[in-house]
Amino acid sequence: MFLDQSNFEVYPLDLVLTLDSHMESPLHQQVYGQLRQAILTGRLQANQRLPATRSLAQSLGVSRTTVIQGYDQLISEGYLETRVGAGTYVCSELPELALQVELPDMAAPKWKDIRLSTYAERVQQIPQRRVAPRLEIDFRYGTPALDLFPMGLWRQLLARQVASTDVLGYAPSAMGDESLRGAIATHIRQARGVRCQPAQILITGGSQQALDLIARLVLHVGDRMAFEEPGYAGARQIFTASGAEIIPIPIDGDGIDLDRVKASHPRLVYVTPSHQFPTGTLLSLPRRLALLQWAADNSAMIIEDDYDSEYRYGGRPIPALQGLDGGSRVFYIGTFSKVMFPGLRMGYLVVPKPLITVFKTAKWLADRQPPALDQRALCEFIEAGHLERHLRKMRICYARRRQALVDALNQQFGQAVQVLGDQAGLHIMVRWTTQLSDDELVAKAAAHGVGIYSARRQYLSPERTGEFVFGYAELDERSIKEGIRRIAEALKPA
Protein backbone atom coordinates (compact mmCIF):
# COMPACT_ATOMS: atom_id res chain seq x y z
CA MET A 1 0.00 0.00 0.00
CA PHE A 2 1.29 3.45 -0.93
CA LEU A 3 0.61 6.62 1.05
CA ASP A 4 -1.40 9.13 -0.95
CA GLN A 5 0.45 12.43 -0.58
CA SER A 6 -1.79 14.43 -2.91
CA ASN A 7 -3.63 16.09 0.01
CA PHE A 8 -0.50 17.15 1.84
CA GLU A 9 0.55 20.80 1.67
CA VAL A 10 4.04 22.10 2.35
CA TYR A 11 4.35 25.39 4.23
CA PRO A 12 7.18 27.44 5.67
CA LEU A 13 8.18 26.55 9.21
CA ASP A 14 5.63 27.52 11.88
CA LEU A 15 6.06 30.85 13.62
CA VAL A 16 6.51 30.91 17.38
CA LEU A 17 3.91 33.31 18.81
CA THR A 18 2.87 33.56 22.44
CA LEU A 19 -0.89 33.98 22.81
CA ASP A 20 -2.69 34.39 26.13
CA SER A 21 -6.48 34.09 26.25
CA HIS A 22 -6.52 35.78 29.69
CA MET A 23 -5.18 39.04 28.35
CA GLU A 24 -7.52 41.97 27.72
CA SER A 25 -6.61 42.27 24.04
CA PRO A 26 -8.34 39.72 21.78
CA LEU A 27 -6.34 36.91 20.24
CA HIS A 28 -6.40 38.34 16.72
CA GLN A 29 -4.89 41.58 18.06
CA GLN A 30 -2.15 39.54 19.75
CA VAL A 31 -1.43 37.79 16.44
CA TYR A 32 -1.32 41.17 14.70
CA GLY A 33 0.91 42.78 17.33
CA GLN A 34 3.45 39.97 17.53
CA LEU A 35 3.76 39.60 13.77
CA ARG A 36 4.17 43.37 13.40
CA GLN A 37 6.85 43.33 16.07
CA ALA A 38 8.62 40.46 14.29
CA ILE A 39 8.64 42.44 11.04
CA LEU A 40 9.90 45.65 12.63
CA THR A 41 12.72 43.92 14.52
CA GLY A 42 13.87 41.94 11.47
CA ARG A 43 12.82 38.54 12.75
CA LEU A 44 10.59 38.39 9.68
CA GLN A 45 12.39 39.89 6.72
CA ALA A 46 11.26 41.53 3.51
CA ASN A 47 9.80 39.09 0.94
CA GLN A 48 9.72 36.27 3.48
CA ARG A 49 6.75 33.95 3.09
CA LEU A 50 4.43 33.44 6.07
CA PRO A 51 2.65 30.19 6.92
CA ALA A 52 -0.82 29.72 5.47
CA THR A 53 -3.56 30.84 7.83
CA ARG A 54 -4.88 27.31 8.31
CA SER A 55 -1.40 25.98 9.14
CA LEU A 56 -0.60 28.79 11.60
CA ALA A 57 -4.01 28.50 13.27
CA GLN A 58 -3.49 24.77 13.80
CA SER A 59 0.00 25.40 15.20
CA LEU A 60 -1.25 28.07 17.64
CA GLY A 61 -4.39 26.18 18.64
CA VAL A 62 -6.77 28.99 17.62
CA SER A 63 -9.43 29.38 14.98
CA ARG A 64 -8.46 30.19 11.44
CA THR A 65 -10.60 33.33 11.64
CA THR A 66 -8.33 34.66 14.41
CA VAL A 67 -5.26 34.36 12.18
CA ILE A 68 -7.08 35.76 9.12
CA GLN A 69 -8.09 38.87 11.08
CA GLY A 70 -4.49 39.42 12.20
CA TYR A 71 -3.18 38.98 8.65
CA ASP A 72 -5.86 41.28 7.18
CA GLN A 73 -4.94 44.13 9.51
CA LEU A 74 -1.26 43.80 8.61
CA ILE A 75 -2.14 43.74 4.91
CA SER A 76 -4.28 46.88 5.24
CA GLU A 77 -1.42 48.71 6.99
CA GLY A 78 1.13 47.70 4.34
CA TYR A 79 3.17 45.17 6.32
CA LEU A 80 2.01 42.08 4.40
CA GLU A 81 0.90 41.42 0.86
CA THR A 82 -0.78 38.50 -0.84
CA ARG A 83 0.57 37.05 -4.07
CA VAL A 84 -1.86 35.15 -6.23
CA GLY A 85 -1.20 31.44 -6.09
CA ALA A 86 1.87 31.92 -3.88
CA GLY A 87 0.69 32.94 -0.40
CA THR A 88 1.25 35.78 2.02
CA TYR A 89 4.58 37.63 2.20
CA VAL A 90 6.23 40.41 4.16
CA CYS A 91 6.23 43.54 1.98
CA SER A 92 9.51 44.46 0.34
CA GLU A 93 9.11 48.04 1.60
CA LEU A 94 7.56 48.85 4.96
CA PRO A 95 5.07 51.69 5.38
CA GLU A 96 6.59 55.05 6.31
CA LEU A 97 4.74 54.93 9.63
CA ALA A 98 6.89 51.95 10.66
CA LEU A 99 9.95 54.18 10.79
CA GLN A 100 8.33 56.21 13.58
CA VAL A 101 7.41 53.24 15.76
CA GLU A 102 9.17 53.05 19.11
CA LEU A 103 10.33 49.52 19.64
CA PRO A 104 10.74 48.06 23.11
CA ASP A 105 14.17 48.32 24.70
CA MET A 106 16.31 45.58 23.14
CA ALA A 107 19.42 46.45 25.13
CA ALA A 108 21.78 43.60 25.91
CA PRO A 109 21.14 41.86 29.22
CA LYS A 110 23.28 42.79 32.18
CA TRP A 111 25.80 40.01 32.65
CA LYS A 112 27.31 41.20 35.90
CA ASP A 113 25.00 38.93 37.87
CA ILE A 114 25.97 35.82 35.90
CA ARG A 115 29.00 34.06 37.35
CA LEU A 116 31.22 32.27 34.86
CA SER A 117 33.63 29.52 35.82
CA THR A 118 37.32 30.22 36.32
CA TYR A 119 37.89 28.27 33.11
CA ALA A 120 35.59 30.66 31.23
CA GLU A 121 37.44 33.63 32.74
CA ARG A 122 40.72 32.25 31.42
CA VAL A 123 39.18 31.60 28.01
CA GLN A 124 38.06 35.24 27.82
CA GLN A 125 41.69 36.33 28.15
CA ILE A 126 42.71 34.48 24.97
CA PRO A 127 42.67 36.85 21.97
CA GLN A 128 40.47 35.87 19.08
CA ARG A 129 42.39 35.15 15.90
CA ARG A 130 41.29 37.24 12.95
CA VAL A 131 41.74 35.52 9.61
CA ALA A 132 42.69 38.05 6.95
CA PRO A 133 41.16 37.75 3.46
CA ARG A 134 43.25 35.72 1.05
CA LEU A 135 45.40 37.67 -1.37
CA GLU A 136 46.17 36.82 -4.99
CA ILE A 137 49.28 34.84 -4.04
CA ASP A 138 49.01 33.71 -0.42
CA PHE A 139 51.72 31.92 1.55
CA ARG A 140 49.25 30.99 4.28
CA TYR A 141 50.37 27.85 6.09
CA GLY A 142 48.52 24.86 7.51
CA THR A 143 46.40 23.73 4.55
CA PRO A 144 47.39 21.04 2.00
CA ALA A 145 46.81 21.19 -1.75
CA LEU A 146 43.06 20.56 -1.68
CA ASP A 147 42.76 20.58 -5.47
CA LEU A 148 45.01 17.50 -5.69
CA PHE A 149 43.02 15.37 -3.30
CA PRO A 150 41.14 12.53 -5.11
CA MET A 151 37.68 13.88 -4.34
CA GLY A 152 35.96 11.68 -6.92
CA LEU A 153 37.29 8.59 -5.17
CA TRP A 154 36.28 9.99 -1.76
CA ARG A 155 32.71 10.56 -3.00
CA GLN A 156 32.58 6.94 -4.15
CA LEU A 157 33.70 5.69 -0.75
CA LEU A 158 31.11 7.85 1.02
CA ALA A 159 28.36 6.67 -1.33
CA ARG A 160 29.28 3.04 -0.70
CA GLN A 161 29.12 3.51 3.06
CA VAL A 162 25.92 5.55 3.11
CA ALA A 163 24.09 2.62 1.55
CA SER A 164 24.27 0.92 4.94
CA THR A 165 21.97 1.97 7.78
CA ASP A 166 24.71 1.02 10.25
CA VAL A 167 26.20 4.50 9.92
CA LEU A 168 22.95 6.16 11.00
CA GLY A 169 22.84 4.97 14.60
CA TYR A 170 24.95 5.39 17.70
CA ALA A 171 28.36 3.74 17.63
CA PRO A 172 29.11 1.06 20.23
CA SER A 173 32.25 2.86 21.43
CA ALA A 174 33.18 6.51 21.99
CA MET A 175 36.75 5.55 21.08
CA GLY A 176 35.77 5.39 17.42
CA ASP A 177 35.10 2.80 14.74
CA GLU A 178 36.95 -0.41 15.59
CA SER A 179 38.00 -1.12 12.01
CA LEU A 180 39.35 2.40 11.54
CA ARG A 181 41.35 2.20 14.76
CA GLY A 182 42.86 -1.05 13.52
CA ALA A 183 43.75 0.52 10.16
CA ILE A 184 45.36 3.53 11.87
CA ALA A 185 47.31 1.30 14.25
CA THR A 186 48.75 -0.65 11.32
CA HIS A 187 49.58 2.55 9.43
CA ILE A 188 51.42 4.33 12.25
CA ARG A 189 53.26 1.17 13.33
CA GLN A 190 54.69 0.86 9.81
CA ALA A 191 55.16 4.53 8.94
CA ARG A 192 56.15 6.02 12.30
CA GLY A 193 57.28 3.14 14.50
CA VAL A 194 54.49 3.77 17.00
CA ARG A 195 53.96 0.86 19.41
CA CYS A 196 50.26 0.51 20.12
CA GLN A 197 47.18 -1.65 19.87
CA PRO A 198 43.87 -0.52 18.33
CA ALA A 199 42.38 -0.37 21.84
CA GLN A 200 44.75 2.52 22.65
CA ILE A 201 43.59 4.67 19.72
CA LEU A 202 40.91 7.26 20.30
CA ILE A 203 39.39 8.95 17.23
CA THR A 204 39.09 12.70 17.77
CA GLY A 205 37.73 15.75 16.00
CA GLY A 206 41.20 16.78 14.87
CA SER A 207 44.27 17.32 17.03
CA GLN A 208 42.67 20.17 18.98
CA GLN A 209 40.19 17.82 20.67
CA ALA A 210 43.01 15.45 21.58
CA LEU A 211 44.94 18.31 23.20
CA ASP A 212 41.84 19.47 25.07
CA LEU A 213 41.20 15.97 26.46
CA ILE A 214 44.78 15.71 27.70
CA ALA A 215 44.62 19.15 29.30
CA ARG A 216 41.40 18.36 31.16
CA LEU A 217 42.41 14.89 32.32
CA VAL A 218 46.10 15.30 33.14
CA LEU A 219 46.68 18.88 34.30
CA HIS A 220 45.73 20.56 37.57
CA VAL A 221 45.41 24.33 37.75
CA GLY A 222 48.87 25.70 38.39
CA ASP A 223 50.77 22.69 37.05
CA ARG A 224 53.97 23.62 35.24
CA MET A 225 54.11 22.70 31.58
CA ALA A 226 57.19 22.92 29.34
CA PHE A 227 56.31 24.28 25.91
CA GLU A 228 58.40 24.87 22.81
CA GLU A 229 59.32 28.53 22.15
CA PRO A 230 58.31 29.31 19.49
CA GLY A 231 55.54 26.74 19.41
CA TYR A 232 52.08 26.01 18.13
CA ALA A 233 49.84 28.79 19.47
CA GLY A 234 46.67 26.71 19.12
CA ALA A 235 48.00 24.14 21.59
CA ARG A 236 49.44 26.74 23.95
CA GLN A 237 46.06 28.47 24.21
CA ILE A 238 44.36 25.21 25.22
CA PHE A 239 46.81 24.65 28.07
CA THR A 240 46.65 28.29 29.13
CA ALA A 241 42.86 28.01 29.35
CA SER A 242 43.25 24.88 31.49
CA GLY A 243 45.14 26.91 34.08
CA ALA A 244 48.61 25.46 33.47
CA GLU A 245 51.71 27.57 34.02
CA ILE A 246 53.36 27.63 30.59
CA ILE A 247 57.18 27.52 30.72
CA PRO A 248 58.63 28.54 27.32
CA ILE A 249 61.64 26.39 26.37
CA PRO A 250 63.92 27.63 23.55
CA ILE A 251 64.59 25.59 20.41
CA ASP A 252 68.14 25.04 19.14
CA GLY A 253 69.56 23.03 16.25
CA ASP A 254 68.68 19.71 17.94
CA GLY A 255 65.21 20.65 19.09
CA ILE A 256 63.89 21.58 22.51
CA ASP A 257 66.56 22.57 25.06
CA LEU A 258 66.56 19.64 27.45
CA ASP A 259 68.59 21.41 30.15
CA ARG A 260 65.95 24.13 30.32
CA VAL A 261 63.23 21.48 30.49
CA LYS A 262 64.91 19.83 33.46
CA ALA A 263 65.40 23.16 35.22
CA SER A 264 61.69 24.03 34.89
CA HIS A 265 60.49 20.83 36.66
CA PRO A 266 57.33 20.45 34.54
CA ARG A 267 54.62 17.84 34.91
CA LEU A 268 53.93 17.77 31.18
CA VAL A 269 56.05 18.56 28.09
CA TYR A 270 54.65 19.46 24.67
CA VAL A 271 56.86 18.79 21.63
CA THR A 272 56.57 18.54 17.84
CA PRO A 273 59.74 16.43 17.44
CA SER A 274 59.54 15.29 13.82
CA HIS A 275 59.07 18.79 12.34
CA GLN A 276 59.08 21.41 15.05
CA PHE A 277 56.42 24.02 14.55
CA PRO A 278 57.20 26.56 13.25
CA THR A 279 61.02 26.32 12.97
CA GLY A 280 61.03 22.93 11.21
CA THR A 281 63.82 21.58 13.44
CA LEU A 282 64.13 17.82 13.92
CA LEU A 283 64.52 16.65 17.53
CA SER A 284 67.75 14.62 17.41
CA LEU A 285 67.78 10.95 18.40
CA PRO A 286 70.11 11.44 21.40
CA ARG A 287 67.92 14.22 22.72
CA ARG A 288 64.78 12.12 22.20
CA LEU A 289 66.24 9.32 24.28
CA ALA A 290 67.40 11.75 26.96
CA LEU A 291 63.96 13.39 27.11
CA LEU A 292 62.28 10.02 27.55
CA GLN A 293 64.71 9.01 30.28
CA TRP A 294 64.15 12.28 32.13
CA ALA A 295 60.35 11.80 31.91
CA ALA A 296 60.63 8.29 33.33
CA ASP A 297 62.88 9.44 36.17
CA ASN A 298 60.64 12.37 37.09
CA SER A 299 57.13 10.89 36.61
CA ALA A 300 56.43 13.39 33.84
CA MET A 301 54.34 12.95 30.69
CA ILE A 302 55.09 13.99 27.11
CA ILE A 303 52.73 15.07 24.33
CA GLU A 304 54.09 14.20 20.89
CA ASP A 305 52.20 16.21 18.27
CA ASP A 306 53.09 14.49 14.99
CA TYR A 307 51.07 16.86 12.83
CA ASP A 308 52.83 16.51 9.44
CA SER A 309 55.60 13.91 9.80
CA GLU A 310 54.34 12.03 6.73
CA TYR A 311 56.01 14.64 4.53
CA ARG A 312 59.78 14.23 4.61
CA TYR A 313 61.94 15.04 1.59
CA GLY A 314 65.44 14.13 2.69
CA GLY A 315 67.32 12.08 5.30
CA ARG A 316 66.13 9.10 7.26
CA PRO A 317 63.04 9.55 9.42
CA ILE A 318 63.58 9.07 13.15
CA PRO A 319 61.02 6.83 14.89
CA ALA A 320 58.34 8.52 16.92
CA LEU A 321 59.05 9.30 20.56
CA GLN A 322 56.15 7.07 21.49
CA GLY A 323 57.76 4.07 19.78
CA LEU A 324 61.11 4.65 21.48
CA ASP A 325 59.36 4.90 24.84
CA GLY A 326 57.07 1.91 24.44
CA GLY A 327 53.96 3.95 25.14
CA SER A 328 54.07 4.47 28.90
CA ARG A 329 54.95 8.19 29.09
CA VAL A 330 53.92 9.60 25.72
CA PHE A 331 50.60 10.78 24.32
CA TYR A 332 50.90 10.48 20.53
CA ILE A 333 48.67 12.77 18.42
CA GLY A 334 48.09 12.45 14.68
CA THR A 335 45.72 14.14 12.25
CA PHE A 336 44.36 13.69 8.74
CA SER A 337 44.04 17.44 8.18
CA LYS A 338 47.41 17.64 6.41
CA VAL A 339 47.48 14.30 4.58
CA MET A 340 43.86 14.57 3.37
CA PHE A 341 41.86 17.76 4.05
CA PRO A 342 41.04 19.86 7.15
CA GLY A 343 37.28 19.68 6.58
CA LEU A 344 37.36 15.98 7.43
CA ARG A 345 37.94 17.00 11.08
CA MET A 346 39.45 13.65 11.95
CA GLY A 347 42.45 12.96 14.13
CA TYR A 348 43.55 10.37 16.65
CA LEU A 349 45.19 10.08 20.02
CA VAL A 350 47.26 7.10 21.14
CA VAL A 351 46.63 6.80 24.87
CA PRO A 352 48.95 4.99 27.33
CA LYS A 353 47.24 1.75 28.35
CA PRO A 354 46.59 2.64 32.02
CA LEU A 355 44.62 5.72 30.92
CA ILE A 356 42.34 4.15 28.28
CA THR A 357 39.25 3.94 30.49
CA VAL A 358 39.31 7.52 31.75
CA PHE A 359 39.92 8.94 28.26
CA LYS A 360 37.17 6.77 26.81
CA THR A 361 34.70 8.01 29.43
CA ALA A 362 35.68 11.66 28.97
CA LYS A 363 35.30 11.35 25.20
CA TRP A 364 31.88 9.74 25.62
CA LEU A 365 30.75 12.59 27.86
CA ALA A 366 31.99 15.17 25.34
CA ASP A 367 30.46 13.96 22.07
CA ARG A 368 29.57 10.24 22.28
CA GLN A 369 31.17 9.36 18.93
CA PRO A 370 32.92 10.72 15.83
CA PRO A 371 30.95 10.79 12.54
CA ALA A 372 30.33 7.15 11.60
CA LEU A 373 30.04 7.72 7.84
CA ASP A 374 33.38 9.52 7.54
CA GLN A 375 35.09 6.93 9.74
CA ARG A 376 33.98 4.03 7.56
CA ALA A 377 35.03 5.81 4.37
CA LEU A 378 38.38 6.73 5.88
CA CYS A 379 38.96 3.14 6.98
CA GLU A 380 38.44 1.90 3.42
CA PHE A 381 40.65 4.74 2.10
CA ILE A 382 43.50 3.49 4.29
CA GLU A 383 42.98 -0.27 3.93
CA ALA A 384 42.66 -0.15 0.13
CA GLY A 385 46.02 1.62 -0.13
CA HIS A 386 44.60 4.95 -1.32
CA LEU A 387 46.19 6.90 1.54
CA GLU A 388 49.67 5.56 0.84
CA ARG A 389 49.34 6.28 -2.90
CA HIS A 390 48.13 9.81 -2.17
CA LEU A 391 51.02 10.38 0.24
CA ARG A 392 53.60 9.23 -2.34
CA LYS A 393 52.13 11.57 -4.94
CA MET A 394 52.01 14.54 -2.57
CA ARG A 395 55.56 14.03 -1.26
CA ILE A 396 56.86 14.51 -4.80
CA CYS A 397 54.64 17.54 -5.36
CA TYR A 398 55.46 19.25 -2.06
CA ALA A 399 59.19 18.57 -2.39
CA ARG A 400 59.18 20.44 -5.70
CA ARG A 401 57.17 23.32 -4.28
CA ARG A 402 59.42 23.60 -1.26
CA GLN A 403 62.52 23.65 -3.44
CA ALA A 404 60.96 26.28 -5.71
CA LEU A 405 60.31 28.48 -2.66
CA VAL A 406 63.82 28.06 -1.22
CA ASP A 407 65.43 28.73 -4.63
CA ALA A 408 63.29 31.82 -5.22
CA LEU A 409 64.10 33.26 -1.77
CA ASN A 410 67.82 32.69 -2.26
CA GLN A 411 67.74 34.13 -5.77
CA GLN A 412 65.83 37.28 -4.83
CA PHE A 413 67.28 37.99 -1.36
CA GLY A 414 70.55 36.05 -1.05
CA GLN A 415 72.10 36.26 2.40
CA ALA A 416 69.34 38.56 3.65
CA VAL A 417 67.20 35.47 4.32
CA GLN A 418 67.94 32.27 6.22
CA VAL A 419 65.74 29.22 5.69
CA LEU A 420 65.36 27.30 8.94
CA GLY A 421 64.54 23.68 9.62
CA ASP A 422 64.69 20.30 7.95
CA GLN A 423 63.41 19.25 4.54
CA ALA A 424 59.94 18.26 5.71
CA GLY A 425 56.37 19.43 6.24
CA LEU A 426 54.21 21.94 4.41
CA HIS A 427 55.94 25.16 5.45
CA ILE A 428 59.33 26.73 6.02
CA MET A 429 60.41 29.38 8.51
CA VAL A 430 62.48 32.27 7.18
CA ARG A 431 64.65 34.62 9.22
CA TRP A 432 64.85 37.97 7.45
CA THR A 433 67.62 40.54 7.91
CA THR A 434 65.89 43.88 7.37
CA GLN A 435 65.33 47.27 8.97
CA LEU A 436 61.59 46.95 8.42
CA SER A 437 59.21 45.74 11.12
CA ASP A 438 57.15 42.59 10.60
CA ASP A 439 54.01 44.67 10.07
CA GLU A 440 55.75 46.83 7.47
CA LEU A 441 56.93 43.76 5.56
CA VAL A 442 53.44 42.26 5.63
CA ALA A 443 51.90 45.53 4.43
CA LYS A 444 54.37 46.02 1.58
CA ALA A 445 53.84 42.45 0.36
CA ALA A 446 50.06 42.81 0.63
CA ALA A 447 50.18 45.98 -1.48
CA HIS A 448 51.58 43.79 -4.27
CA GLY A 449 48.94 41.07 -3.78
CA VAL A 450 51.07 38.69 -1.72
CA GLY A 451 50.18 37.33 1.74
CA ILE A 452 53.03 36.60 4.18
CA TYR A 453 52.79 35.78 7.90
CA SER A 454 54.95 36.78 10.85
CA ALA A 455 55.94 34.04 13.31
CA ARG A 456 55.36 36.36 16.29
CA ARG A 457 52.04 34.78 17.32
CA GLN A 458 53.84 31.47 17.83
CA TYR A 459 55.94 33.01 20.63
CA LEU A 460 54.71 33.29 24.18
CA SER A 461 56.79 36.48 24.44
CA PRO A 462 56.71 37.87 20.87
CA GLU A 463 59.80 40.06 21.09
CA ARG A 464 61.69 38.53 18.17
CA THR A 465 61.03 40.10 14.79
CA GLY A 466 62.03 39.27 11.24
CA GLU A 467 60.80 35.66 11.27
CA PHE A 468 58.09 34.52 8.87
CA VAL A 469 56.30 31.25 8.21
CA PHE A 470 55.78 30.48 4.51
CA GLY A 471 53.28 27.82 3.53
CA TYR A 472 53.82 26.39 0.07
CA ALA A 473 51.45 23.43 -0.21
CA GLU A 474 48.59 25.31 -1.87
CA LEU A 475 50.71 27.20 -4.43
CA ASP A 476 52.11 25.81 -7.65
CA GLU A 477 55.76 26.47 -8.52
CA ARG A 478 54.96 29.31 -10.91
CA SER A 479 52.89 31.14 -8.29
CA ILE A 480 55.59 30.62 -5.66
CA LYS A 481 58.27 32.20 -7.85
CA GLU A 482 55.99 35.06 -8.84
CA GLY A 483 55.04 35.71 -5.23
CA ILE A 484 58.66 35.98 -4.09
CA ARG A 485 59.47 38.20 -7.09
CA ARG A 486 56.64 40.55 -6.10
CA ILE A 487 57.92 40.72 -2.51
CA ALA A 488 61.36 41.66 -3.81
CA GLU A 489 59.77 44.32 -5.98
CA ALA A 490 57.81 45.64 -3.01
CA LEU A 491 60.97 45.99 -0.91
CA LYS A 492 62.97 47.95 -3.46
CA PRO A 493 63.84 51.49 -2.32
CA ALA A 494 61.46 54.10 -3.69
Short mmCIF file of N, CA and C in Angstrom, two decimals, residues 9 35 136 225 360 392-393:
data_model
loop_
_atom_site.label_atom_id
_atom_site.label_comp_id
_atom_site.label_asym_id
_atom_site.label_seq_id
_atom_site.Cartn_x
_atom_site.Cartn_y
_atom_site.Cartn_z
N GLU A 9 0.05 19.51 2.10
CA GLU A 9 0.55 20.80 1.67
C GLU A 9 1.84 21.09 2.42
N LEU A 35 3.23 39.67 15.13
CA LEU A 35 3.76 39.60 13.77
C LEU A 35 4.35 40.94 13.35
N GLU A 136 46.03 37.50 -3.70
CA GLU A 136 46.17 36.82 -4.99
C GLU A 136 47.15 35.65 -4.90
N MET A 225 54.07 23.41 32.84
CA MET A 225 54.11 22.70 31.58
C MET A 225 55.20 23.30 30.69
N LYS A 360 38.37 7.25 27.49
CA LYS A 360 37.17 6.77 26.81
C LYS A 360 35.92 7.40 27.42
N ARG A 392 52.45 9.30 -1.43
CA ARG A 392 53.60 9.23 -2.34
C ARG A 392 53.52 10.34 -3.39
N LYS A 393 52.33 10.53 -3.93
CA LYS A 393 52.13 11.57 -4.94
C LYS A 393 52.40 12.96 -4.36
#
